[in-house]
Short mmCIF file of C-alpha atoms in Angstrom, two decimals:
data_model
loop_
_atom_site.label_atom_id
_atom_site.label_comp_id
_atom_site.label_asym_id
_atom_site.label_seq_id
_atom_site.Cartn_x
_atom_site.Cartn_y
_atom_site.Cartn_z
CA MET C 1 160.57 130.21 -35.80
CA ILE C 2 159.93 131.10 -32.30
CA GLY C 3 162.45 129.60 -29.60
CA LEU C 4 160.82 128.39 -26.37
CA LEU C 5 163.18 128.57 -23.40
CA LEU C 6 161.02 127.40 -20.18
CA ASP C 7 162.98 126.35 -17.35
CA ASP C 8 159.29 124.60 -16.14
CA GLN C 9 156.68 123.23 -18.31
CA SER C 10 154.04 123.03 -16.68
CA PHE C 11 152.74 125.73 -18.74
CA GLU C 12 154.28 124.68 -21.98
CA GLN C 13 151.38 123.78 -23.84
CA ASP C 14 149.09 126.76 -22.22
CA ILE C 15 152.16 129.93 -23.13
CA ARG C 16 152.71 127.33 -26.73
CA GLU C 17 148.87 128.07 -27.59
CA LEU C 18 148.48 130.86 -27.44
CA LEU C 19 151.74 132.27 -29.04
CA MET C 20 150.44 129.73 -31.85
CA ALA C 21 147.43 131.87 -31.78
CA PHE C 22 149.50 135.75 -32.49
CA TYR C 23 152.27 133.94 -34.33
CA PRO C 24 150.08 131.52 -37.12
CA GLY C 25 152.24 129.06 -38.81
CA GLU C 26 155.85 129.13 -36.58
CA ARG C 27 157.50 126.92 -35.89
CA PHE C 28 158.27 126.05 -32.22
CA LEU C 29 161.99 124.75 -30.88
CA HIS C 30 162.91 124.14 -26.89
CA GLU C 31 166.46 124.87 -27.23
CA GLU C 32 168.36 127.92 -28.58
CA ASN C 33 169.97 127.12 -31.51
CA PRO C 34 172.70 129.64 -32.96
CA ASP C 35 172.27 128.28 -36.37
CA GLU C 36 168.55 128.67 -36.11
CA GLU C 37 167.13 132.32 -37.58
CA PHE C 38 164.61 132.86 -34.73
CA ARG C 39 161.63 134.92 -35.39
CA LEU C 40 161.27 134.95 -31.05
CA LEU C 41 162.95 133.96 -28.60
CA VAL C 42 160.12 133.73 -25.52
CA ARG C 43 161.96 132.39 -21.64
CA GLY C 44 160.25 131.49 -19.09
CA VAL C 45 161.77 131.82 -15.35
CA THR C 46 159.52 130.52 -12.99
CA GLY C 47 160.42 131.26 -8.49
CA GLU C 48 158.83 130.86 -5.32
CA ASP C 49 155.32 132.63 -6.18
CA PHE C 50 156.24 134.31 -9.44
CA PHE C 51 156.47 133.25 -12.76
CA ARG C 52 158.22 135.96 -15.56
CA LEU C 53 158.54 135.74 -19.60
CA SER C 54 160.65 137.79 -21.51
CA LEU C 55 159.70 137.92 -25.39
CA GLU C 56 162.77 138.83 -27.79
CA ASP C 57 161.29 140.04 -31.40
CA LYS C 58 164.15 139.29 -33.40
CA GLU C 59 162.98 141.24 -36.37
CA LEU C 60 162.08 144.89 -34.08
CA GLY C 61 165.17 144.52 -32.03
CA ILE C 62 162.63 144.78 -29.15
CA THR C 63 162.43 142.81 -25.16
CA LYS C 64 159.58 142.51 -23.23
CA THR C 65 160.09 140.88 -19.97
CA SER C 66 156.63 140.91 -17.68
CA THR C 67 156.39 138.89 -13.77
CA THR C 68 152.99 138.13 -12.87
CA GLU C 69 152.38 136.34 -9.20
CA ALA C 70 151.75 133.15 -8.97
CA ASP C 71 150.27 130.35 -6.58
CA PHE C 72 150.95 126.38 -8.28
CA SER C 73 148.90 125.27 -5.97
CA ASP C 74 146.20 127.09 -8.23
CA ARG C 75 146.96 125.77 -11.75
CA PHE C 76 143.71 127.48 -13.05
CA GLU C 77 144.53 130.70 -11.64
CA THR C 78 147.97 130.71 -12.47
CA LYS C 79 147.30 129.56 -16.06
CA ASN C 80 145.39 132.44 -16.33
CA ARG C 81 147.39 134.93 -15.78
CA ILE C 82 150.44 133.80 -17.46
CA LYS C 83 148.25 133.48 -20.48
CA ARG C 84 146.90 137.38 -19.71
CA MET C 85 150.74 138.59 -19.09
CA LEU C 86 151.70 137.08 -22.55
CA TYR C 87 148.30 137.86 -24.33
CA GLY C 88 149.66 142.08 -23.34
CA MET C 89 153.15 141.55 -23.94
CA ALA C 90 152.55 139.45 -27.56
CA GLY C 91 149.80 141.99 -28.31
CA GLU C 92 152.47 145.21 -27.71
CA LEU C 93 154.76 143.10 -30.23
CA THR C 94 151.91 142.12 -33.00
CA GLY C 95 150.15 145.18 -32.68
CA ARG C 96 147.18 142.56 -32.26
CA LYS C 97 143.78 141.59 -30.66
CA LEU C 98 142.51 138.40 -30.44
CA PRO C 99 138.76 138.00 -30.85
CA TRP C 100 139.08 135.32 -28.47
CA GLY C 101 141.60 137.00 -25.95
CA THR C 102 143.60 133.96 -24.31
CA LEU C 103 140.75 131.53 -24.53
CA THR C 104 142.58 128.53 -27.00
CA GLY C 105 140.27 125.87 -26.12
CA ILE C 106 138.17 124.27 -28.99
CA ARG C 107 134.96 124.52 -26.96
CA PRO C 108 134.61 128.48 -25.54
CA VAL C 109 130.46 128.15 -25.35
CA LYS C 110 130.91 125.08 -22.84
CA ILE C 111 131.96 127.93 -20.01
CA ALA C 112 129.05 130.21 -20.98
CA MET C 113 127.11 127.64 -20.27
CA THR C 114 128.74 125.40 -17.78
CA LYS C 115 128.45 128.95 -15.85
CA LEU C 116 124.44 128.98 -16.69
CA LEU C 117 123.78 125.45 -15.46
CA SER C 118 125.45 127.07 -12.29
CA GLY C 119 122.64 129.80 -11.41
CA SER C 120 124.94 132.37 -12.83
CA LYS C 121 123.10 135.34 -14.48
CA GLU C 122 124.01 136.37 -18.22
CA GLU C 123 125.71 139.37 -16.72
CA GLU C 124 127.97 137.93 -15.00
CA VAL C 125 129.11 135.23 -17.58
CA TYR C 126 129.74 138.31 -19.29
CA GLY C 127 131.88 139.94 -16.62
CA TYR C 128 134.01 136.02 -16.17
CA MET C 129 134.55 135.70 -19.45
CA LYS C 130 135.59 139.21 -19.86
CA GLU C 131 138.26 139.61 -16.69
CA THR C 132 139.32 136.10 -17.28
CA TYR C 133 140.33 135.72 -20.98
CA LEU C 134 140.03 138.95 -22.28
CA THR C 135 136.71 137.90 -24.95
CA SER C 136 135.95 140.89 -26.70
CA ASP C 137 132.19 142.06 -26.53
CA GLN C 138 131.56 140.14 -30.38
CA LYS C 139 132.43 136.91 -29.09
CA VAL C 140 131.14 136.56 -25.22
CA ASP C 141 127.57 137.76 -26.75
CA LEU C 142 128.15 134.85 -29.73
CA SER C 143 129.00 132.44 -26.78
CA LEU C 144 125.75 133.18 -24.37
CA ASP C 145 123.50 133.53 -27.37
CA ILE C 146 124.35 130.19 -28.57
CA ALA C 147 125.00 128.66 -25.26
CA LYS C 148 121.26 129.51 -23.79
CA ARG C 149 119.61 128.02 -27.29
CA GLU C 150 121.76 124.89 -27.41
CA LEU C 151 120.57 124.37 -23.75
CA ASN C 152 117.41 124.92 -24.84
CA LEU C 153 117.81 122.25 -27.99
CA LEU C 154 119.18 119.86 -25.39
CA SER C 155 116.84 120.17 -22.47
CA SER C 156 114.87 116.35 -23.88
CA ILE C 157 118.28 114.49 -24.33
CA ASP C 158 118.91 111.77 -21.00
CA TYR C 159 121.95 112.53 -20.83
CA GLU C 160 122.69 109.45 -18.54
CA ASN C 161 120.58 106.40 -20.32
CA GLY C 162 120.96 107.96 -23.69
CA TYR C 163 123.65 107.47 -26.18
CA SER C 164 124.75 108.73 -29.75
CA LEU C 165 125.78 106.84 -32.77
CA TYR C 166 128.59 107.26 -34.68
CA ILE C 167 129.71 105.53 -38.25
CA GLY C 168 132.94 106.35 -40.13
CA ILE C 169 132.95 106.28 -43.99
CA PRO C 170 136.20 107.00 -43.96
CA PHE C 171 136.63 107.49 -47.50
CA CYS C 172 136.53 110.54 -50.69
CA PRO C 173 136.54 110.90 -54.57
CA THR C 174 139.86 112.82 -53.96
CA THR C 175 141.44 114.18 -50.71
CA CYS C 176 140.97 118.02 -51.24
CA LEU C 177 144.15 120.01 -50.20
CA TYR C 178 143.32 121.26 -46.42
CA CYS C 179 141.84 118.26 -44.84
CA SER C 180 143.69 116.48 -42.64
CA PHE C 181 140.22 113.67 -41.36
CA THR C 182 141.44 110.59 -42.21
CA SER C 183 139.94 109.74 -46.17
CA PHE C 184 141.41 107.18 -48.04
CA PRO C 185 140.73 107.64 -52.42
CA ILE C 186 137.47 105.42 -52.67
CA SER C 187 139.01 104.45 -56.37
CA GLN C 188 141.63 102.04 -53.98
CA TRP C 189 138.64 100.56 -51.77
CA GLU C 190 135.48 100.10 -54.43
CA LYS C 191 136.73 96.60 -54.98
CA ARG C 192 136.84 95.47 -50.95
CA MET C 193 134.29 97.79 -49.74
CA ASP C 194 132.97 94.56 -48.89
CA ASP C 195 135.52 93.51 -46.45
CA TYR C 196 135.01 97.40 -44.72
CA LEU C 197 131.82 96.90 -44.31
CA GLU C 198 131.79 93.32 -42.62
CA ALA C 199 134.45 94.25 -40.32
CA LEU C 200 131.88 97.77 -39.49
CA PHE C 201 129.04 95.79 -39.18
CA LYS C 202 131.13 93.28 -37.04
CA GLU C 203 131.71 96.82 -34.58
CA MET C 204 127.94 97.29 -34.89
CA GLU C 205 126.45 94.95 -33.98
CA PHE C 206 128.41 94.42 -30.73
CA THR C 207 127.97 98.06 -30.08
CA ALA C 208 124.06 97.45 -30.41
CA ARG C 209 124.02 94.44 -27.92
CA ARG C 210 126.38 96.75 -25.53
CA MET C 211 124.37 99.29 -25.63
CA GLU C 212 120.95 97.20 -25.29
CA GLY C 213 118.75 99.10 -22.71
CA LYS C 214 119.73 102.66 -23.66
CA ILE C 215 118.29 105.12 -25.89
CA LEU C 216 119.35 105.53 -29.15
CA ASP C 217 119.04 109.97 -29.17
CA THR C 218 120.83 110.82 -32.32
CA VAL C 219 122.27 108.75 -35.46
CA TYR C 220 125.52 110.33 -37.74
CA VAL C 221 127.38 109.28 -40.67
CA GLY C 222 130.13 110.63 -41.47
CA GLY C 223 133.57 110.38 -42.65
CA GLY C 224 135.23 111.13 -45.48
CA THR C 225 132.04 111.32 -48.08
CA PRO C 226 129.65 107.99 -46.94
CA THR C 227 128.24 109.30 -50.42
CA SER C 228 131.39 107.86 -52.36
CA LEU C 229 129.58 104.31 -51.59
CA SER C 230 128.58 102.63 -54.17
CA ALA C 231 124.70 102.82 -54.47
CA GLU C 232 124.49 99.10 -53.53
CA HIS C 233 127.01 99.24 -50.80
CA LEU C 234 125.45 102.57 -49.31
CA GLU C 235 122.01 100.42 -49.14
CA LYS C 236 123.76 97.92 -47.32
CA LEU C 237 125.40 100.11 -44.66
CA MET C 238 121.75 101.97 -44.20
CA GLU C 239 119.86 98.41 -44.18
CA LYS C 240 122.39 96.77 -41.67
CA LEU C 241 121.62 100.34 -39.42
CA LYS C 242 118.32 99.69 -39.49
CA GLU C 243 118.15 96.21 -38.41
CA THR C 244 120.84 96.72 -35.96
CA PHE C 245 120.15 99.62 -33.92
CA ASP C 246 116.93 100.40 -32.57
CA PHE C 247 115.73 103.95 -34.22
CA ARG C 248 112.36 104.05 -32.49
CA SER C 249 113.53 107.31 -30.36
CA VAL C 250 115.86 108.25 -32.45
CA LYS C 251 115.35 112.19 -32.77
CA GLU C 252 117.80 113.11 -35.65
CA PHE C 253 119.30 110.73 -38.58
CA THR C 254 122.36 112.46 -40.40
CA VAL C 255 124.54 111.35 -43.63
CA GLU C 256 127.13 113.37 -44.93
CA ALA C 257 126.63 113.36 -48.32
CA GLY C 258 129.00 116.19 -48.85
CA ARG C 259 130.66 116.27 -51.60
CA PRO C 260 128.82 116.75 -54.35
CA ASP C 261 130.67 114.74 -57.03
CA SER C 262 129.56 111.65 -55.06
CA ILE C 263 125.86 111.91 -55.06
CA THR C 264 123.61 110.63 -56.91
CA GLU C 265 119.42 110.42 -57.35
CA GLU C 266 119.62 106.76 -56.65
CA LYS C 267 121.49 106.96 -53.62
CA LEU C 268 119.86 110.14 -52.72
CA LYS C 269 116.08 107.81 -52.69
CA VAL C 270 118.35 104.56 -50.58
CA LEU C 271 118.99 107.89 -47.77
CA LYS C 272 115.25 108.66 -48.17
CA LYS C 273 113.68 104.89 -48.12
CA TYR C 274 115.43 104.49 -45.03
CA GLY C 275 114.45 107.87 -43.10
CA VAL C 276 117.40 109.78 -43.47
CA THR C 277 116.16 113.29 -41.55
CA ARG C 278 119.38 115.28 -42.32
CA ILE C 279 121.55 115.94 -44.96
CA SER C 280 124.63 117.69 -45.48
CA ILE C 281 125.55 118.91 -49.46
CA ASN C 282 129.05 121.17 -49.05
CA PRO C 283 129.86 123.16 -51.75
CA GLN C 284 132.75 124.58 -49.32
CA THR C 285 132.71 127.62 -51.85
CA MET C 286 130.18 128.63 -55.15
CA LYS C 287 134.22 129.70 -56.98
CA GLU C 288 134.57 127.51 -59.82
CA GLU C 289 138.66 129.02 -59.84
CA THR C 290 139.08 128.43 -56.09
CA LEU C 291 137.14 124.78 -56.20
CA LYS C 292 140.15 123.00 -58.36
CA ILE C 293 143.09 124.71 -56.38
CA ILE C 294 141.48 122.95 -53.69
CA GLY C 295 141.12 119.63 -55.09
CA ARG C 296 137.25 119.25 -55.41
CA ARG C 297 136.36 117.53 -58.90
CA HIS C 298 132.73 119.05 -58.39
CA THR C 299 131.84 122.34 -60.11
CA VAL C 300 128.98 125.18 -58.93
CA GLU C 301 126.17 123.98 -61.57
CA MET C 302 126.63 120.74 -60.23
CA VAL C 303 126.06 121.70 -56.30
CA LYS C 304 123.10 123.74 -57.50
CA ASP C 305 122.01 120.41 -59.14
CA ARG C 306 122.17 118.27 -56.28
CA PHE C 307 120.62 120.37 -54.19
CA ARG C 308 117.50 120.59 -56.00
CA SER C 309 117.34 116.85 -56.87
CA ALA C 310 117.55 116.31 -52.99
CA ARG C 311 114.90 118.94 -52.86
CA SER C 312 112.50 116.94 -55.50
CA LEU C 313 112.98 114.07 -53.34
CA GLY C 314 111.39 115.83 -49.86
CA PHE C 315 114.88 116.09 -47.99
CA ASP C 316 113.68 119.26 -45.56
CA ASN C 317 116.52 119.96 -43.69
CA ILE C 318 119.36 120.17 -45.83
CA ASN C 319 123.24 121.70 -44.97
CA MET C 320 125.34 123.66 -46.73
CA ASP C 321 129.04 123.34 -45.46
CA LEU C 322 131.13 126.90 -46.47
CA ILE C 323 135.38 127.38 -45.67
CA ILE C 324 135.97 131.34 -45.07
CA GLY C 325 140.01 131.79 -45.49
CA LEU C 326 139.95 129.64 -48.78
CA PRO C 327 143.30 129.99 -50.75
CA GLY C 328 142.56 133.48 -52.86
CA GLU C 329 139.52 134.62 -51.83
CA ASP C 330 138.58 137.68 -50.69
CA LEU C 331 135.51 139.51 -49.26
CA GLU C 332 133.90 139.68 -52.70
CA ASP C 333 134.10 136.15 -53.54
CA VAL C 334 132.67 135.31 -50.48
CA ARG C 335 129.79 137.64 -50.44
CA ARG C 336 129.11 136.09 -54.13
CA THR C 337 129.41 132.48 -52.83
CA MET C 338 126.37 133.62 -49.86
CA GLU C 339 124.47 134.90 -52.53
CA GLU C 340 124.60 131.87 -54.37
CA ILE C 341 123.91 130.13 -51.41
CA LYS C 342 120.98 132.39 -50.65
CA SER C 343 119.09 131.50 -53.54
CA LEU C 344 119.49 128.21 -52.84
CA GLY C 345 117.70 128.16 -49.21
CA PRO C 346 119.29 125.19 -47.31
CA ASP C 347 117.91 125.20 -44.50
CA GLY C 348 121.92 125.46 -42.22
CA ILE C 349 125.05 126.22 -43.59
CA THR C 350 127.89 126.00 -41.16
CA VAL C 351 130.72 128.30 -42.15
CA HIS C 352 134.43 127.09 -41.56
CA THR C 353 137.30 129.22 -41.06
CA LEU C 354 140.18 127.20 -42.46
CA ALA C 355 142.59 125.70 -40.16
CA ILE C 356 145.69 124.61 -41.89
CA LYS C 357 146.58 120.95 -40.29
CA ARG C 358 149.91 118.96 -39.68
CA ALA C 359 148.32 116.29 -41.95
CA ALA C 360 147.30 118.56 -44.94
CA ARG C 361 148.24 118.65 -47.78
CA LEU C 362 148.62 122.15 -47.93
CA ASN C 363 151.08 122.16 -44.74
CA MET C 364 153.32 119.38 -45.92
CA TYR C 365 154.02 121.19 -49.35
CA LYS C 366 154.14 124.60 -48.17
CA GLU C 367 157.12 125.20 -51.71
CA GLN C 368 154.43 124.06 -53.52
CA TYR C 369 151.83 126.20 -52.40
CA GLY C 370 153.31 129.13 -51.15
CA ASP C 371 152.59 131.29 -53.16
CA LEU C 372 148.11 131.08 -52.46
CA LYS C 373 146.78 133.83 -50.68
CA ILE C 374 144.75 132.59 -47.35
CA THR C 375 142.89 135.51 -45.84
CA GLY C 376 140.17 135.11 -42.77
CA THR C 377 138.89 138.19 -41.84
CA GLN C 378 136.27 139.24 -39.29
CA GLU C 379 134.34 141.12 -42.16
CA MET C 380 134.42 137.84 -43.93
CA ILE C 381 132.64 135.96 -40.36
CA ASP C 382 130.12 138.89 -39.97
CA LEU C 383 129.40 138.90 -43.71
CA THR C 384 128.59 134.93 -43.19
CA ALA C 385 126.61 135.79 -39.95
CA SER C 386 124.64 138.70 -41.96
CA TYR C 387 123.43 136.21 -44.60
CA ALA C 388 122.74 133.09 -42.43
CA ARG C 389 120.35 135.83 -40.29
CA SER C 390 118.31 137.42 -43.29
CA MET C 391 117.70 133.58 -44.12
CA ARG C 392 116.27 133.22 -40.66
CA GLN C 393 119.07 131.12 -39.55
CA GLU C 394 120.49 131.67 -36.06
CA PRO C 395 123.43 129.81 -34.48
CA TYR C 396 123.19 126.72 -32.68
CA TYR C 397 127.26 126.10 -31.57
CA LEU C 398 130.20 126.56 -32.31
CA TYR C 399 133.76 124.85 -32.12
CA ARG C 400 137.13 125.99 -32.44
CA GLN C 401 140.29 125.01 -34.38
CA LYS C 402 143.70 125.41 -33.56
CA ASN C 403 145.62 127.05 -36.79
CA MET C 404 142.62 128.73 -37.68
CA ALA C 405 143.21 131.33 -40.14
CA GLY C 406 142.48 134.92 -38.56
CA ASN C 407 142.00 133.08 -35.01
CA PHE C 408 137.93 132.49 -35.86
CA GLU C 409 135.58 130.11 -35.13
CA ASN C 410 133.14 127.62 -36.81
CA VAL C 411 129.35 128.57 -36.60
CA GLY C 412 126.35 125.85 -37.56
CA TYR C 413 123.34 127.99 -38.61
CA SER C 414 119.59 126.48 -39.08
CA VAL C 415 116.05 127.98 -39.75
CA PRO C 416 114.44 126.90 -35.75
CA GLY C 417 113.23 123.52 -35.82
CA LYS C 418 116.42 122.49 -38.55
CA ALA C 419 119.81 122.22 -35.63
CA CYS C 420 121.54 119.30 -35.82
CA ILE C 421 121.45 118.24 -32.39
CA TYR C 422 124.88 115.33 -32.51
CA ASN C 423 126.45 118.65 -33.62
CA ILE C 424 125.92 119.67 -29.98
CA LEU C 425 126.19 117.01 -27.88
CA ILE C 426 129.76 115.79 -29.80
CA MET C 427 131.06 119.86 -28.78
CA GLU C 428 129.36 119.91 -25.16
CA GLU C 429 130.82 116.17 -24.43
CA LYS C 430 127.55 115.36 -22.31
CA GLN C 431 126.48 112.33 -23.87
CA THR C 432 128.53 108.94 -24.66
CA ILE C 433 128.90 108.59 -28.29
CA ALA C 434 129.59 105.25 -29.42
CA ALA C 435 131.48 105.50 -32.80
CA CYS C 436 132.26 102.71 -35.25
CA GLY C 437 134.54 102.36 -37.99
CA ALA C 438 137.91 103.28 -38.75
CA GLY C 439 139.40 106.04 -37.35
CA THR C 440 137.05 107.14 -35.34
CA THR C 441 137.02 107.57 -31.91
CA THR C 442 134.38 106.61 -28.90
CA LYS C 443 133.27 109.56 -26.02
CA VAL C 444 132.34 107.21 -22.89
CA VAL C 445 130.80 110.06 -20.06
CA PHE C 446 131.51 109.44 -16.14
CA PRO C 447 128.33 111.18 -15.14
CA SER C 448 128.77 111.08 -11.89
CA GLU C 449 132.72 111.90 -12.16
CA ASN C 450 131.51 115.09 -14.93
CA ARG C 451 134.66 113.80 -16.92
CA LEU C 452 134.57 111.09 -19.99
CA GLU C 453 137.32 108.88 -21.58
CA ARG C 454 137.92 108.29 -25.20
CA VAL C 455 138.48 105.35 -26.89
CA GLU C 456 140.18 105.75 -30.60
CA ASN C 457 139.75 103.06 -33.55
CA VAL C 458 143.02 102.87 -35.81
CA LYS C 459 142.80 104.74 -38.76
CA ASP C 460 144.68 102.92 -41.51
CA VAL C 461 141.71 100.77 -43.04
CA GLU C 462 143.23 98.08 -42.99
CA GLN C 463 144.66 97.84 -39.63
CA TYR C 464 141.07 98.09 -39.24
CA ILE C 465 140.02 95.14 -40.52
CA ALA C 466 142.60 92.84 -39.12
CA ARG C 467 141.61 94.58 -36.49
CA ILE C 468 138.96 94.18 -35.68
CA ASP C 469 138.26 91.92 -32.81
CA GLU C 470 141.19 94.23 -30.92
CA MET C 471 138.87 97.52 -31.50
CA ILE C 472 136.04 95.40 -30.25
CA GLU C 473 137.90 94.94 -26.80
CA ARG C 474 139.32 98.15 -26.68
CA LYS C 475 135.45 99.14 -26.73
CA GLU C 476 134.24 96.24 -24.50
CA LYS C 477 136.71 97.33 -21.88
CA MET C 478 135.99 101.28 -21.91
CA LEU C 479 131.72 100.69 -21.60
CA ALA C 480 132.18 98.27 -19.18
CA LYS C 481 134.49 100.33 -16.84
CA SER C 482 131.85 102.88 -17.15
CA GLU C 483 129.36 100.58 -15.28
CA MET C 484 131.45 100.12 -12.46
#
């Protein structure tokens, strides 16, 4: 437990998020309670032109206090001064250095890209990230490498006159131990899938009418697991997509096949028939024991079989998702997984570092899963990067999440020409992304104001079906606002 006692809450979120990186998994309490056992007590005092922090480590019996000058009219600079001060104090108490320094946001590449677009040279970007955020050399190099590649990949995208489309299928064969996404067991919805698709198609029809005249750049069908749908329902969805939206300018059409236990040859043929250009078959790990622990019902052999089946049908852009830091796995487990993946030869791999969200079963039932050892290390990350390079794959997008094992990042790699443009667009937030389906979020970009606003659909499938007109009305209001 961490007690976070601040006399001014202006920088509470920034302080809390950085503390979460140093003390992952700790809960926070915003009052001093004698009945609670605190690991750390953090006190913040705000003066007219200063900010003082005190960290009392109850386990070590050590208290550290430090003060920084503060110009509260410049929130950005003051926030970064406070975070650098806190980083030094927490680093001394824990003996840790964070690879991303004081950065707690999920889009570090955006910093490098913005600087490059404004005319800064690479060495200036390097110096800025080191000085402002205390970012390690390795992570600055990675950010710059990806930023340059993203700028090239997005050079043909018309942000103002174009848009991307996301279709959400919030159903899975089972719920994985670490998952916090909007997902419902397909077995409970199979008999009512026509009801869901009817509501979804209504929202799709509205979206197509509302976006008429704009260029559709990318289409991404995700979830959940879209291939948890029956072949019949999957074909209905693909047919409706093609007849509702203008695909003539679409640069990529992705479907998350995801769970190997949801994939059949019949479903792959449906995707091929309707021109899907990119699919993702996600093993997460190639260790049978771990697959059972995390609730995946497929086997390693099933992964290989479904991958080879997709290749034989002509899919030439197949991504595979992996997770580093899964319960009980060590460096050798990661190495064995990468050897198996390399033997298959996918066109892309996306390496995730485990992030345990509040809604995940692994977090909700800590007592039940408390003995599971979760370790994510820089050595594991470096190993996956080395294997990606040996497969001629380059990093092309990156994002971070809170509560990640080891405070690292998720990186997408691909061979040249096979990068997922949609993945970059969703991270860089430069283009409007219209989203349809339960639990999806539409992001509307206001280019002249350099900002975006979100419109969220309800997560519950029953509510989505019942309130579909309300979802459409929400979207209409925001899209109309963007055109004013």
